[in-house]
Amino acid sequence: MQFETTVEVREALANNQPVVALESTIITHGMPYPQNLETARMVEDDVRAAGAVPATIAVLNGTLHIGLTDAQLEDLAQAKNVAKLSRADMAVCIATGGTGATTVAATMIAAHLAGIEVFATGGIGGVHRGAESSMDISADLQELAQTPVTVICAGAKAILDIPRTLEVLETLGVPVISYGQDALPAFWSRDSGLASPLRLDAPADMARALRTRADLGLAGGQLIANPVPEVDEIPRDVIDPIITQALSEAEAQKIQAKAVTPFLLQRIFELTDGRSLATNIALVRNNARLAAKIAQELVALPKTSSK
């Protein structure tokens, strides 16, 4: 599969330097312009400041780009009608010359294709509330079970059914590891009310865990749940009633499928007077910094040889 890289990313990959993959749906579907562009630039700068090279991933006019120039970032931040790409539709977008932003699943696919082992995002998709009747379950979960990339997030998006998301991840054999705490974080909040299945306190341990999975012949990656900094969080007792209201409005308006998450994020932004967006930006930047540290540890470890 052919793909384009920036000079910065190409040189880093060729020289075994740490690289961190970044998704692009946060730019096109997660935040309004110009905050989306400002955030994308800040996150890339955070990765560089922490000692790694950022590789923002997107499909532009039918070409998969692993790493975007600043001009491409700016164009994407203002683009209209950009497809939201996951495993199911990524190939069609490329084959037909389309432009699309990558979700967690699509970013993992592209990162693995390029040999990038670490990916920083905001929150992963998961089991939507009411999935027992809608069957709305994100492809992110299956991707984590089959693609060997370490994904750093602030937990599953709090708008989801987090207990069921955790159950599905366990069934799929995906390690869910909280960084530095016993509680599982929930995106805007540091504590979801659920215990984390696993806990690690050092990036070096996270890097070794990914290598050990490969040594054992285990498919898939691992999910690092990195709590939002305390100063930036919206506590669970504050955000939960707001999420409930936004979910009720989405149901009343019959919002479905890929439109659900952007609708909910926008309503929660409005209902929190913008506080949710500020927290979202803080947690993404926090995840990028941790991802860079893990990427540094990984390049120092030998890769498992194929058998």
Coordinates of N, CA and C in Angstrom, one line a residue, residues 105-232:
A105 N -9.7 3.5 14.8 CA -9.5 2.3 14.1 C -8.7 2.5 12.8
A106 N -9.1 3.5 12.0 CA -8.4 3.8 10.8 C -6.9 4.3 11.1
T107 N -6.8 5.1 12.1 CA -5.4 5.6 12.5 C -4.5 4.4 12.9
M108 N -5.1 3.5 13.6 CA -4.3 2.3 14.0 C -3.8 1.5 12.8
I109 N -4.7 1.3 11.8 CA -4.4 0.6 10.6 C -3.3 1.3 9.8
A110 N -3.4 2.6 9.7 CA -2.4 3.4 9.0 C -1.0 3.4 9.7
A111 N -1.1 3.5 11.0 CA 0.1 3.6 11.8 C 0.9 2.3 11.7
H112 N 0.1 1.2 11.8 CA 0.8 -0.1 11.7 C 1.4 -0.4 10.3
L113 N 0.7 0.1 9.3 CA 1.2 0.0 7.9 C 2.5 0.7 7.8
A114 N 2.7 1.8 8.5 CA 3.9 2.6 8.4 C 5.0 2.2 9.4
G115 N 4.7 1.2 10.3 CA 5.6 0.8 11.3 C 5.6 1.7 12.6
I116 N 4.5 2.4 12.8 CA 4.4 3.3 14.0 C 3.7 2.5 15.1
E117 N 4.2 2.4 16.3 CA 3.7 1.6 17.3 C 2.9 2.3 18.4
V118 N 2.9 3.6 18.3 CA 2.2 4.4 19.4 C 1.3 5.4 18.8
F119 N 0.2 5.6 19.4 CA -0.9 6.5 18.8 C -1.6 7.2 20.0
A120 N -1.6 8.5 19.9 CA -2.3 9.3 21.0 C -3.6 9.8 20.4
T121 N -4.7 9.7 21.2 CA -6.0 10.2 20.8 C -6.6 10.8 22.1
G122 N -7.9 11.2 21.9 CA -8.6 11.8 23.1 C -9.2 10.6 23.9
G123 N -10.3 10.1 23.3 CA -11.0 9.0 23.9 C -11.4 8.0 22.8
I124 N -11.4 6.7 23.1 CA -11.7 5.7 22.1 C -13.3 5.6 22.0
G125 N -13.7 5.0 20.9 CA -15.1 4.7 20.8 C -15.4 3.4 21.5
G126 N -16.6 3.0 21.6 CA -16.9 1.8 22.4 C -18.4 1.4 22.2
V127 N -19.0 0.8 23.2 CA -20.3 0.4 23.2 C -21.2 1.6 23.5
H128 N -22.1 2.0 22.6 CA -23.0 3.1 22.9 C -24.1 2.7 23.8
R129 N -24.6 3.7 24.6 CA -25.7 3.4 25.5 C -26.9 3.0 24.6
G130 N -27.6 1.9 25.1 CA -28.7 1.4 24.3 C -28.3 0.5 23.2
A131 N -27.0 0.0 23.2 CA -26.5 -0.9 22.2 C -27.2 -2.2 22.2
E132 N -27.9 -2.6 23.3 CA -28.6 -3.9 23.3 C -29.7 -3.9 22.2
S133 N -30.2 -2.7 21.8 CA -31.2 -2.6 20.8 C -30.7 -2.1 19.5
S134 N -29.7 -1.1 19.6 CA -29.2 -0.5 18.4 C -28.0 -1.2 17.8
M135 N -27.3 -2.1 18.6 CA -26.1 -2.8 18.2 C -25.0 -1.8 17.7
D136 N -25.0 -0.6 18.3 CA -24.0 0.5 17.9 C -22.8 0.3 18.8
I137 N -21.8 -0.4 18.2 CA -20.5 -0.7 18.9 C -19.4 -0.2 18.0
S138 N -18.5 0.6 18.5 CA -17.4 1.1 17.6 C -16.5 0.0 17.1
A139 N -16.0 0.2 15.9 CA -15.0 -0.7 15.3 C -13.7 -0.5 16.0
D140 N -13.5 0.5 16.8 CA -12.3 0.7 17.6 C -11.9 -0.5 18.4
L141 N -12.9 -1.1 19.0 CA -12.7 -2.2 20.0 C -12.1 -3.4 19.2
Q142 N -12.7 -3.8 18.1 CA -12.2 -4.9 17.3 C -10.8 -4.6 16.8
E143 N -10.5 -3.3 16.5 CA -9.2 -2.9 16.0 C -8.1 -3.1 17.0
L144 N -8.5 -2.7 18.2 CA -7.5 -2.9 19.4 C -7.2 -4.4 19.6
A145 N -8.1 -5.3 19.2 CA -7.9 -6.7 19.4 C -7.0 -7.3 18.3
Q146 N -6.8 -6.6 17.2 CA -6.1 -7.2 16.1 C -4.9 -6.5 15.6
T147 N -4.8 -5.2 15.9 CA -3.7 -4.4 15.4 C -2.7 -4.0 16.5
P148 N -1.4 -4.3 16.3 CA -0.5 -4.2 17.4 C 0.1 -2.8 17.6
V149 N -0.8 -1.9 18.1 CA -0.5 -0.5 18.3 C -0.9 -0.2 19.8
T150 N 0.0 0.5 20.5 CA -0.3 1.0 21.8 C -1.1 2.3 21.6
V151 N -2.3 2.4 22.2 CA -3.2 3.5 22.0 C -3.3 4.2 23.4
I152 N -3.0 5.5 23.4 CA -3.1 6.3 24.6 C -4.3 7.2 24.5
C153 N -5.2 7.0 25.5 CA -6.4 7.8 25.5 C -6.7 8.3 27.0
A154 N -7.8 9.0 27.1 CA -8.2 9.4 28.5 C -9.3 8.5 28.9
G155 N -9.4 7.3 28.4 CA -10.5 6.4 28.7 C -11.5 6.4 27.5
A156 N -12.5 5.6 27.6 CA -13.5 5.6 26.6 C -14.3 6.9 26.7
K157 N -14.9 7.4 25.6 CA -15.7 8.6 25.7 C -16.8 8.5 26.7
A158 N -17.0 9.5 27.6 CA -17.9 9.4 28.7 C -19.3 9.3 28.2
I159 N -19.6 9.6 27.0 CA -21.0 9.5 26.5 C -21.4 8.0 26.2
L160 N -20.4 7.1 26.3 CA -20.6 5.7 26.0 C -21.1 4.9 27.2
D161 N -21.4 3.7 27.0 CA -21.7 2.7 28.1 C -20.3 2.1 28.5
I162 N -19.7 2.7 29.5 CA -18.3 2.4 29.8 C -18.2 1.0 30.4
P163 N -19.1 0.6 31.3 CA -19.0 -0.8 31.8 C -19.1 -1.9 30.7
R164 N -20.0 -1.7 29.7 CA -20.1 -2.6 28.6 C -18.9 -2.5 27.7
T165 N -18.4 -1.3 27.5 CA -17.2 -1.2 26.7 C -16.1 -2.0 27.3
L166 N -15.9 -1.9 28.6 CA -14.9 -2.6 29.3 C -15.1 -4.1 29.2
E167 N -16.3 -4.6 29.3 CA -16.6 -6.0 29.1 C -16.2 -6.5 27.7
V168 N -16.5 -5.7 26.7 CA -16.2 -6.1 25.4 C -14.7 -6.2 25.2
L169 N -14.0 -5.2 25.7 CA -12.5 -5.2 25.6 C -11.9 -6.4 26.3
E170 N -12.5 -6.8 27.4 CA -12.0 -8.0 28.1 C -12.3 -9.2 27.3
T171 N -13.4 -9.3 26.7 CA -13.8 -10.5 25.9 C -12.8 -10.6 24.7
L172 N -12.5 -9.4 24.1 CA -11.6 -9.4 22.9 C -10.1 -9.6 23.3
G173 N -9.8 -9.6 24.6 CA -8.4 -9.8 25.0 C -7.6 -8.6 24.9
V174 N -8.2 -7.4 25.0 CA -7.4 -6.2 24.9 C -7.0 -5.7 26.3
P175 N -5.7 -5.6 26.6 CA -5.3 -5.1 27.9 C -5.7 -3.6 28.1
V176 N -6.4 -3.3 29.2 CA -6.8 -1.9 29.5 C -6.0 -1.5 30.7
I177 N -5.0 -0.6 30.6 CA -4.1 -0.3 31.6 C -4.2 1.2 32.0
S178 N -4.5 1.5 33.2 CA -4.6 2.9 33.7 C -3.2 3.3 34.1
Y179 N -2.9 4.5 33.8 CA -1.6 5.1 34.1 C -1.6 5.8 35.5
G180 N -0.9 5.2 36.4 CA -0.7 5.9 37.7 C -1.8 5.9 38.7
Q181 N -2.9 5.1 38.4 CA -4.0 5.1 39.3 C -4.8 3.8 39.1
D182 N -5.6 3.4 40.2 CA -6.3 2.2 40.2 C -7.7 2.3 39.5
A183 N -8.2 3.6 39.4 CA -9.5 3.8 38.8 C -9.4 4.0 37.3
L184 N -10.4 3.5 36.6 CA -10.4 3.7 35.1 C -10.9 5.2 34.9
P185 N -10.2 6.0 34.1 CA -10.6 7.3 33.8 C -11.8 7.3 32.8
A186 N -12.5 8.4 32.7 CA -13.7 8.5 31.8 C -13.6 9.8 31.1
F187 N -12.6 10.0 30.3 CA -12.5 11.1 29.4 C -12.4 12.5 30.1
W188 N -13.5 13.2 30.3 CA -13.5 14.5 31.0 C -13.2 14.3 32.5
S189 N -13.4 13.1 33.0 CA -13.3 12.9 34.5 C -12.2 11.9 34.7
R190 N -11.5 12.0 35.9 CA -10.4 11.1 36.2 C -10.9 9.8 36.7
D191 N -12.1 9.7 37.2 CA -12.6 8.5 37.8 C -13.9 8.1 37.2
S192 N -14.0 7.0 36.5 CA -15.3 6.5 35.9 C -16.2 5.9 37.0
G193 N -15.7 5.6 38.2 CA -16.4 4.8 39.1 C -16.1 3.3 39.0
L194 N -15.3 3.0 38.0 CA -14.9 1.6 37.8 C -13.4 1.4 38.1
A195 N -13.1 0.2 38.6 CA -11.7 -0.2 38.8 C -11.1 -0.5 37.5
S196 N -9.8 -0.1 37.3 CA -9.1 -0.4 36.1 C -8.7 -1.9 36.1
P197 N -8.8 -2.6 35.0 CA -8.3 -4.0 35.0 C -6.8 -4.1 35.3
L198 N -6.0 -3.1 34.8 CA -4.6 -3.2 35.0 C -4.1 -1.8 35.3
R199 N -2.9 -1.7 36.0 CA -2.3 -0.4 36.3 C -0.8 -0.5 36.0
L200 N -0.2 0.5 35.4 CA 1.2 0.6 35.2 C 1.6 2.1 35.5
D201 N 2.8 2.3 36.1 CA 3.2 3.6 36.6 C 4.3 4.2 35.8
A202 N 4.9 3.4 34.8 CA 6.0 3.9 34.1 C 5.9 3.6 32.6
P203 N 6.2 4.6 31.7 CA 6.2 4.4 30.3 C 7.1 3.2 29.8
A204 N 8.2 3.0 30.5 CA 9.0 1.8 30.2 C 8.3 0.5 30.3
D205 N 7.5 0.4 31.4 CA 6.7 -0.8 31.6 C 5.7 -1.0 30.5
M206 N 5.1 0.1 30.0 CA 4.1 0.0 28.9 C 4.8 -0.5 27.6
A207 N 6.0 0.0 27.4 CA 6.7 -0.4 26.2 C 7.0 -1.9 26.3
R208 N 7.5 -2.3 27.4 CA 7.9 -3.7 27.6 C 6.6 -4.6 27.4
A209 N 5.5 -4.1 27.9 CA 4.3 -4.9 27.8 C 3.9 -5.2 26.4
L210 N 4.0 -4.1 25.5 CA 3.7 -4.3 24.1 C 4.6 -5.3 23.5
R211 N 5.9 -5.2 23.8 CA 6.9 -6.2 23.2 C 6.6 -7.6 23.7
T212 N 6.2 -7.7 25.0 CA 6.0 -9.0 25.5 C 4.8 -9.7 24.9
R213 N 3.7 -8.9 24.5 CA 2.6 -9.4 23.8 C 3.0 -10.0 22.5
A214 N 3.9 -9.3 21.8 CA 4.4 -9.9 20.5 C 5.2 -11.1 20.7
D215 N 6.1 -11.1 21.8 CA 6.9 -12.3 22.1 C 6.0 -13.5 22.4
L216 N 4.8 -13.3 23.0 CA 3.9 -14.4 23.3 C 3.0 -14.8 22.1
G217 N 3.2 -14.1 21.0 CA 2.4 -14.4 19.8 C 0.9 -13.9 19.9
L218 N 0.7 -12.9 20.8 CA -0.7 -12.4 21.0 C -1.0 -11.3 20.0
A219 N -2.1 -11.4 19.4 CA -2.5 -10.4 18.4 C -3.0 -9.1 19.2
G220 N -3.0 -8.0 18.4 CA -3.6 -6.8 18.9 C -2.7 -5.9 19.7
G221 N -3.2 -4.8 20.1 CA -2.5 -3.8 20.8 C -2.8 -3.7 22.3
Q222 N -2.6 -2.5 22.9 CA -3.0 -2.3 24.3 C -3.5 -0.9 24.4
L223 N -4.4 -0.7 25.4 CA -5.0 0.5 25.6 C -4.5 1.1 26.9
I224 N -3.9 2.3 26.8 CA -3.4 3.0 28.0 C -4.4 4.1 28.3
A225 N -5.0 4.0 29.5 CA -6.0 5.0 29.9 C -5.3 6.0 30.8
N226 N -5.1 7.2 30.3 CA -4.3 8.3 31.0 C -5.2 9.3 31.5
P227 N -5.4 9.4 32.8 CA -6.4 10.4 33.4 C -6.0 11.8 33.0
V228 N -7.1 12.6 32.7 CA -6.9 14.0 32.5 C -6.3 14.7 33.7
P229 N -5.4 15.7 33.5 CA -4.8 16.4 34.7 C -5.9 16.9 35.6
E230 N -5.7 16.8 36.9 CA -6.7 17.1 37.9 C -7.2 18.5 37.7
V231 N -6.3 19.4 37.4 CA -6.7 20.8 37.3 C -7.7 21.1 36.1
D232 N -7.7 20.2 35.2 CA -8.5 20.3 34.0 C -9.8 19.5 34.0

